Amino acid sequence: MGSTSGKKAAWWPTNVRVVVIGDSGTGKSSLIVTVATDTFPVKVPAVVQPTRIPQDYYPDRIPLTIIDTSSRPEDRTKMGAECKRADAIVLTYSCDQPSTLERLSTYWLPELRRLEVKAPVIVVGCKLDLRDDQPQSLEQVMSPLMHEFREIETCIECSALKQIQVAEVFYYAQKTVLHPTVPLFDQETQSLKPRCVRALKRVFIMCDNDKDGALSDAELNEFQVRCFNAPLQPSEIVGVKRVVSERLPEGVNEYGLTLTGFLFLHALFIEKGRLETTWTVLRNFGYDDEIKLRDELLPTAQFKRAPDQSVQLTNEAIEFLKGVFSLFDIDGDGALRPAELEDLFSTAPASPWEDGIYKDAMEKNDLGAISMNGFLSQ
C-alpha cells in the first residue's frame, strides 16, 4: 500500500509558509538563497526577501513561501509575529559553533513556547562542511533536545556551500505540515495514538464489506483504489500479507488482513517515515489534521421547537438504533454492559456519553448495563 499521487483534495493547503529563525551567522539566508537558486551565494543581504518555491519542486506539489528573519534584539517583535503566522519553523544552528547549538535549548525553543507558537519545528545544522568530525551521531546529539521539546518534528544537517541536503530541509518542513507525526504516533511509546487507532478501526470496518473481520484480497484492492487511485498487483498483496504474518502472526488469517494487521501496517509505515500513506487514508475517509471527521460529513439537523414541544425519533430511527443495540449486545442479555458500550463507540474519537450531562442520565440495571429503553432515550 502506498503512492499518494493523484489530485489533491479541497482541504489541502494551497501554500505552506516556512519561517527560518536562529542565531546571527548560522547560515539562514544562504540556506534560503541556495534552495531557491541551486547556487551558493557569494554575498547575501542580512535578511532575504520572502522567497517562493514553485509547486513542482516537491512531490506533494504544494508551493512554499520561505520567510527569512533577523535575530537582532530590535527585530524580535517582528520575528515573533512571523513565527505566529508560520505553518512550520526551521530553527538553525551552525555545525562549527557549539554555542549556537546550546542556544537552541537555552533561548530559541523556550522563546517559541513563550510566544505560544504552535507550528512544528525542524532543527537544522548548517555549515556541515566546516564541522570537525564529532564522535556522536546527530541522533545522539539531538535525542535529549527532542525529548525535552516535543514540538521538534525532526533534525537534519546540511551544507549550502556543498549543496548537501539543502532541498531536504524544506521538504521535511513541508512534510511536517502536510503529514504531521504528532496526531498519529507517540514517539515515546513507539505506538499509534488512541484517536488514530479509533479512526483506522472505522476505516477498516467500512472496507470490510462482508463483515468477516478481515480484509480479503478484493477488499484490499478496493481500499487501495479508493485511497491511492491504483490497484494492487496480486504479488503486492502477497507481499503485504507476508510482511505482516512474519512480524505479527495474528495480523493475517484465512480470510485476509485482520484489524490487528491493518493497524500494524500503519505503525510500520510511520516508523519508516511514510506518514503520507496513513494521512492519505485518513483524509480519504473524511478526517482533518486533528483526526476529527470534517464538519461537512456530520450534518446537524436545524429545527425550531416551542417550549411546550418535545422531540421524538422517527420509526426509521428507532428501528436503526434497535439494530445497533442488538449488534453490540454480544451476550444477548437485552442490555449493553460498559465493555459493549465502549465497543459501540470504539470508532468515534471518544464516547459522547461520558460528558457530565449524559453520564448518569439513562436507565441501567444492577450491573451498570443500559437497557434498550435507556439506550433509545439517551
PDB file of N, CA and C in Angstrom, residues 15-21 65 67 69 79-90 112 116-121 173 177:
ATOM      1  N   ASN A  15      -0.696  26.666  -0.004  1.00  0.00           N
ATOM      2  CA  ASN A  15       0.661  27.170   0.179  1.00  0.00           C
ATOM      3  C   ASN A  15       1.109  26.804   1.585  1.00  0.00           C
ATOM      4  N   VAL A  16       2.408  26.531   1.747  1.00  0.00           N
ATOM      5  CA  VAL A  16       2.980  26.280   3.071  1.00  0.00           C
ATOM      6  C   VAL A  16       3.979  27.390   3.382  1.00  0.00           C
ATOM      7  N   ARG A  17       3.787  28.023   4.536  1.00  0.00           N
ATOM      8  CA  ARG A  17       4.626  29.158   4.930  1.00  0.00           C
ATOM      9  C   ARG A  17       5.661  28.691   5.963  1.00  0.00           C
ATOM     10  N   VAL A  18       6.933  28.755   5.582  1.00  0.00           N
ATOM     11  CA  VAL A  18       8.025  28.300   6.443  1.00  0.00           C
ATOM     12  C   VAL A  18       8.841  29.507   6.886  1.00  0.00           C
ATOM     13  N   VAL A  19       8.988  29.666   8.196  1.00  0.00           N
ATOM     14  CA  VAL A  19       9.756  30.787   8.746  1.00  0.00           C
ATOM     15  C   VAL A  19      11.081  30.252   9.277  1.00  0.00           C
ATOM     16  N   VAL A  20      12.182  30.885   8.866  1.00  0.00           N
ATOM     17  CA  VAL A  20      13.531  30.452   9.243  1.00  0.00           C
ATOM     18  C   VAL A  20      14.065  31.380  10.331  1.00  0.00           C
ATOM     19  N   ILE A  21      14.430  30.795  11.488  1.00  0.00           N
ATOM     20  CA  ILE A  21      14.950  31.584  12.609  1.00  0.00           C
ATOM     21  C   ILE A  21      16.240  30.942  13.113  1.00  0.00           C
ATOM     22  N   THR A  65       6.346  29.219   0.710  1.00  0.00           N
ATOM     23  CA  THR A  65       6.843  30.584   0.893  1.00  0.00           C
ATOM     24  C   THR A  65       7.802  30.553   2.081  1.00  0.00           C
ATOM     25  N   ILE A  67      10.222  32.521   4.681  1.00  0.00           N
ATOM     26  CA  ILE A  67      10.408  33.842   5.278  1.00  0.00           C
ATOM     27  C   ILE A  67      11.689  33.849   6.105  1.00  0.00           C
ATOM     28  N   THR A  69      14.354  35.785   8.720  1.00  0.00           N
ATOM     29  CA  THR A  69      14.174  36.698   9.853  1.00  0.00           C
ATOM     30  C   THR A  69      15.522  37.208  10.356  1.00  0.00           C
ATOM     31  N   MET A  79      10.098  39.215  14.366  1.00  0.00           N
ATOM     32  CA  MET A  79      10.381  37.781  14.269  1.00  0.00           C
ATOM     33  C   MET A  79       9.274  36.967  14.946  1.00  0.00           C
ATOM     34  N   GLY A  80       8.846  37.409  16.113  1.00  0.00           N
ATOM     35  CA  GLY A  80       7.786  36.714  16.841  1.00  0.00           C
ATOM     36  C   GLY A  80       6.485  36.692  16.062  1.00  0.00           C
ATOM     37  N   ALA A  81       6.153  37.818  15.417  1.00  0.00           N
ATOM     38  CA  ALA A  81       4.920  37.900  14.622  1.00  0.00           C
ATOM     39  C   ALA A  81       4.978  36.935  13.439  1.00  0.00           C
ATOM     40  N   GLU A  82       6.145  36.838  12.793  1.00  0.00           N
ATOM     41  CA  GLU A  82       6.297  35.910  11.664  1.00  0.00           C
ATOM     42  C   GLU A  82       6.143  34.462  12.130  1.00  0.00           C
ATOM     43  N   CYS A  83       6.704  34.147  13.296  1.00  0.00           N
ATOM     44  CA  CYS A  83       6.613  32.775  13.818  1.00  0.00           C
ATOM     45  C   CYS A  83       5.164  32.380  14.076  1.00  0.00           C
ATOM     46  N   LYS A  84       4.367  33.339  14.538  1.00  0.00           N
ATOM     47  CA  LYS A  84       2.967  33.042  14.833  1.00  0.00           C
ATOM     48  C   LYS A  84       2.156  32.795  13.552  1.00  0.00           C
ATOM     49  N   ARG A  85       2.643  33.317  12.433  1.00  0.00           N
ATOM     50  CA  ARG A  85       1.952  33.110  11.149  1.00  0.00           C
ATOM     51  C   ARG A  85       2.471  31.873  10.415  1.00  0.00           C
ATOM     52  N   ALA A  86       3.494  31.242  10.953  1.00  0.00           N
ATOM     53  CA  ALA A  86       4.167  30.149  10.250  1.00  0.00           C
ATOM     54  C   ALA A  86       3.362  28.851  10.284  1.00  0.00           C
ATOM     55  N   ASP A  87       3.479  28.092   9.196  1.00  0.00           N
ATOM     56  CA  ASP A  87       2.979  26.710   9.195  1.00  0.00           C
ATOM     57  C   ASP A  87       4.043  25.774   9.761  1.00  0.00           C
ATOM     58  N   ALA A  88       5.312  26.140   9.551  1.00  0.00           N
ATOM     59  CA  ALA A  88       6.430  25.358  10.080  1.00  0.00           C
ATOM     60  C   ALA A  88       7.587  26.307  10.366  1.00  0.00           C
ATOM     61  N   ILE A  89       8.409  25.927  11.350  1.00  0.00           N
ATOM     62  CA  ILE A  89       9.579  26.718  11.731  1.00  0.00           C
ATOM     63  C   ILE A  89      10.838  25.928  11.397  1.00  0.00           C
ATOM     64  N   VAL A  90      11.782  26.553  10.695  1.00  0.00           N
ATOM     65  CA  VAL A  90      13.128  25.996  10.526  1.00  0.00           C
ATOM     66  C   VAL A  90      14.042  26.760  11.481  1.00  0.00           C
ATOM     67  N   LEU A 112      10.053  30.239  21.599  1.00  0.00           N
ATOM     68  CA  LEU A 112       8.902  29.824  20.790  1.00  0.00           C
ATOM     69  C   LEU A 112       7.734  29.414  21.684  1.00  0.00           C
ATOM     70  N   GLU A 116       3.965  31.119  22.335  1.00  0.00           N
ATOM     71  CA  GLU A 116       2.837  30.203  22.080  1.00  0.00           C
ATOM     72  C   GLU A 116       2.716  29.849  20.602  1.00  0.00           C
ATOM     73  N   VAL A 117       3.874  29.637  19.990  1.00  0.00           N
ATOM     74  CA  VAL A 117       3.905  29.212  18.589  1.00  0.00           C
ATOM     75  C   VAL A 117       3.536  27.731  18.514  1.00  0.00           C
ATOM     76  N   LYS A 118       2.552  27.396  17.691  1.00  0.00           N
ATOM     77  CA  LYS A 118       2.060  26.018  17.605  1.00  0.00           C
ATOM     78  C   LYS A 118       2.652  25.242  16.430  1.00  0.00           C
ATOM     79  N   ALA A 119       3.369  25.921  15.564  1.00  0.00           N
ATOM     80  CA  ALA A 119       3.895  25.268  14.357  1.00  0.00           C
ATOM     81  C   ALA A 119       4.982  24.256  14.721  1.00  0.00           C
ATOM     82  N   PRO A 120       5.077  23.152  13.955  1.00  0.00           N
ATOM     83  CA  PRO A 120       6.152  22.181  14.188  1.00  0.00           C
ATOM     84  C   PRO A 120       7.507  22.792  13.858  1.00  0.00           C
ATOM     85  N   VAL A 121       8.548  22.275  14.511  1.00  0.00           N
ATOM     86  CA  VAL A 121       9.903  22.824  14.379  1.00  0.00           C
ATOM     87  C   VAL A 121      10.829  21.793  13.730  1.00  0.00           C
ATOM     88  N   ALA A 173      10.246  20.294   6.127  1.00  0.00           N
ATOM     89  CA  ALA A 173       9.393  21.353   6.690  1.00  0.00           C
ATOM     90  C   ALA A 173       7.988  21.262   6.106  1.00  0.00           C
ATOM     91  N   VAL A 177       3.976  19.758   7.845  1.00  0.00           N
ATOM     92  CA  VAL A 177       2.685  20.457   7.764  1.00  0.00           C
ATOM     93  C   VAL A 177       1.633  19.555   7.116  1.00  0.00           C
TER      94      VAL A 177
END
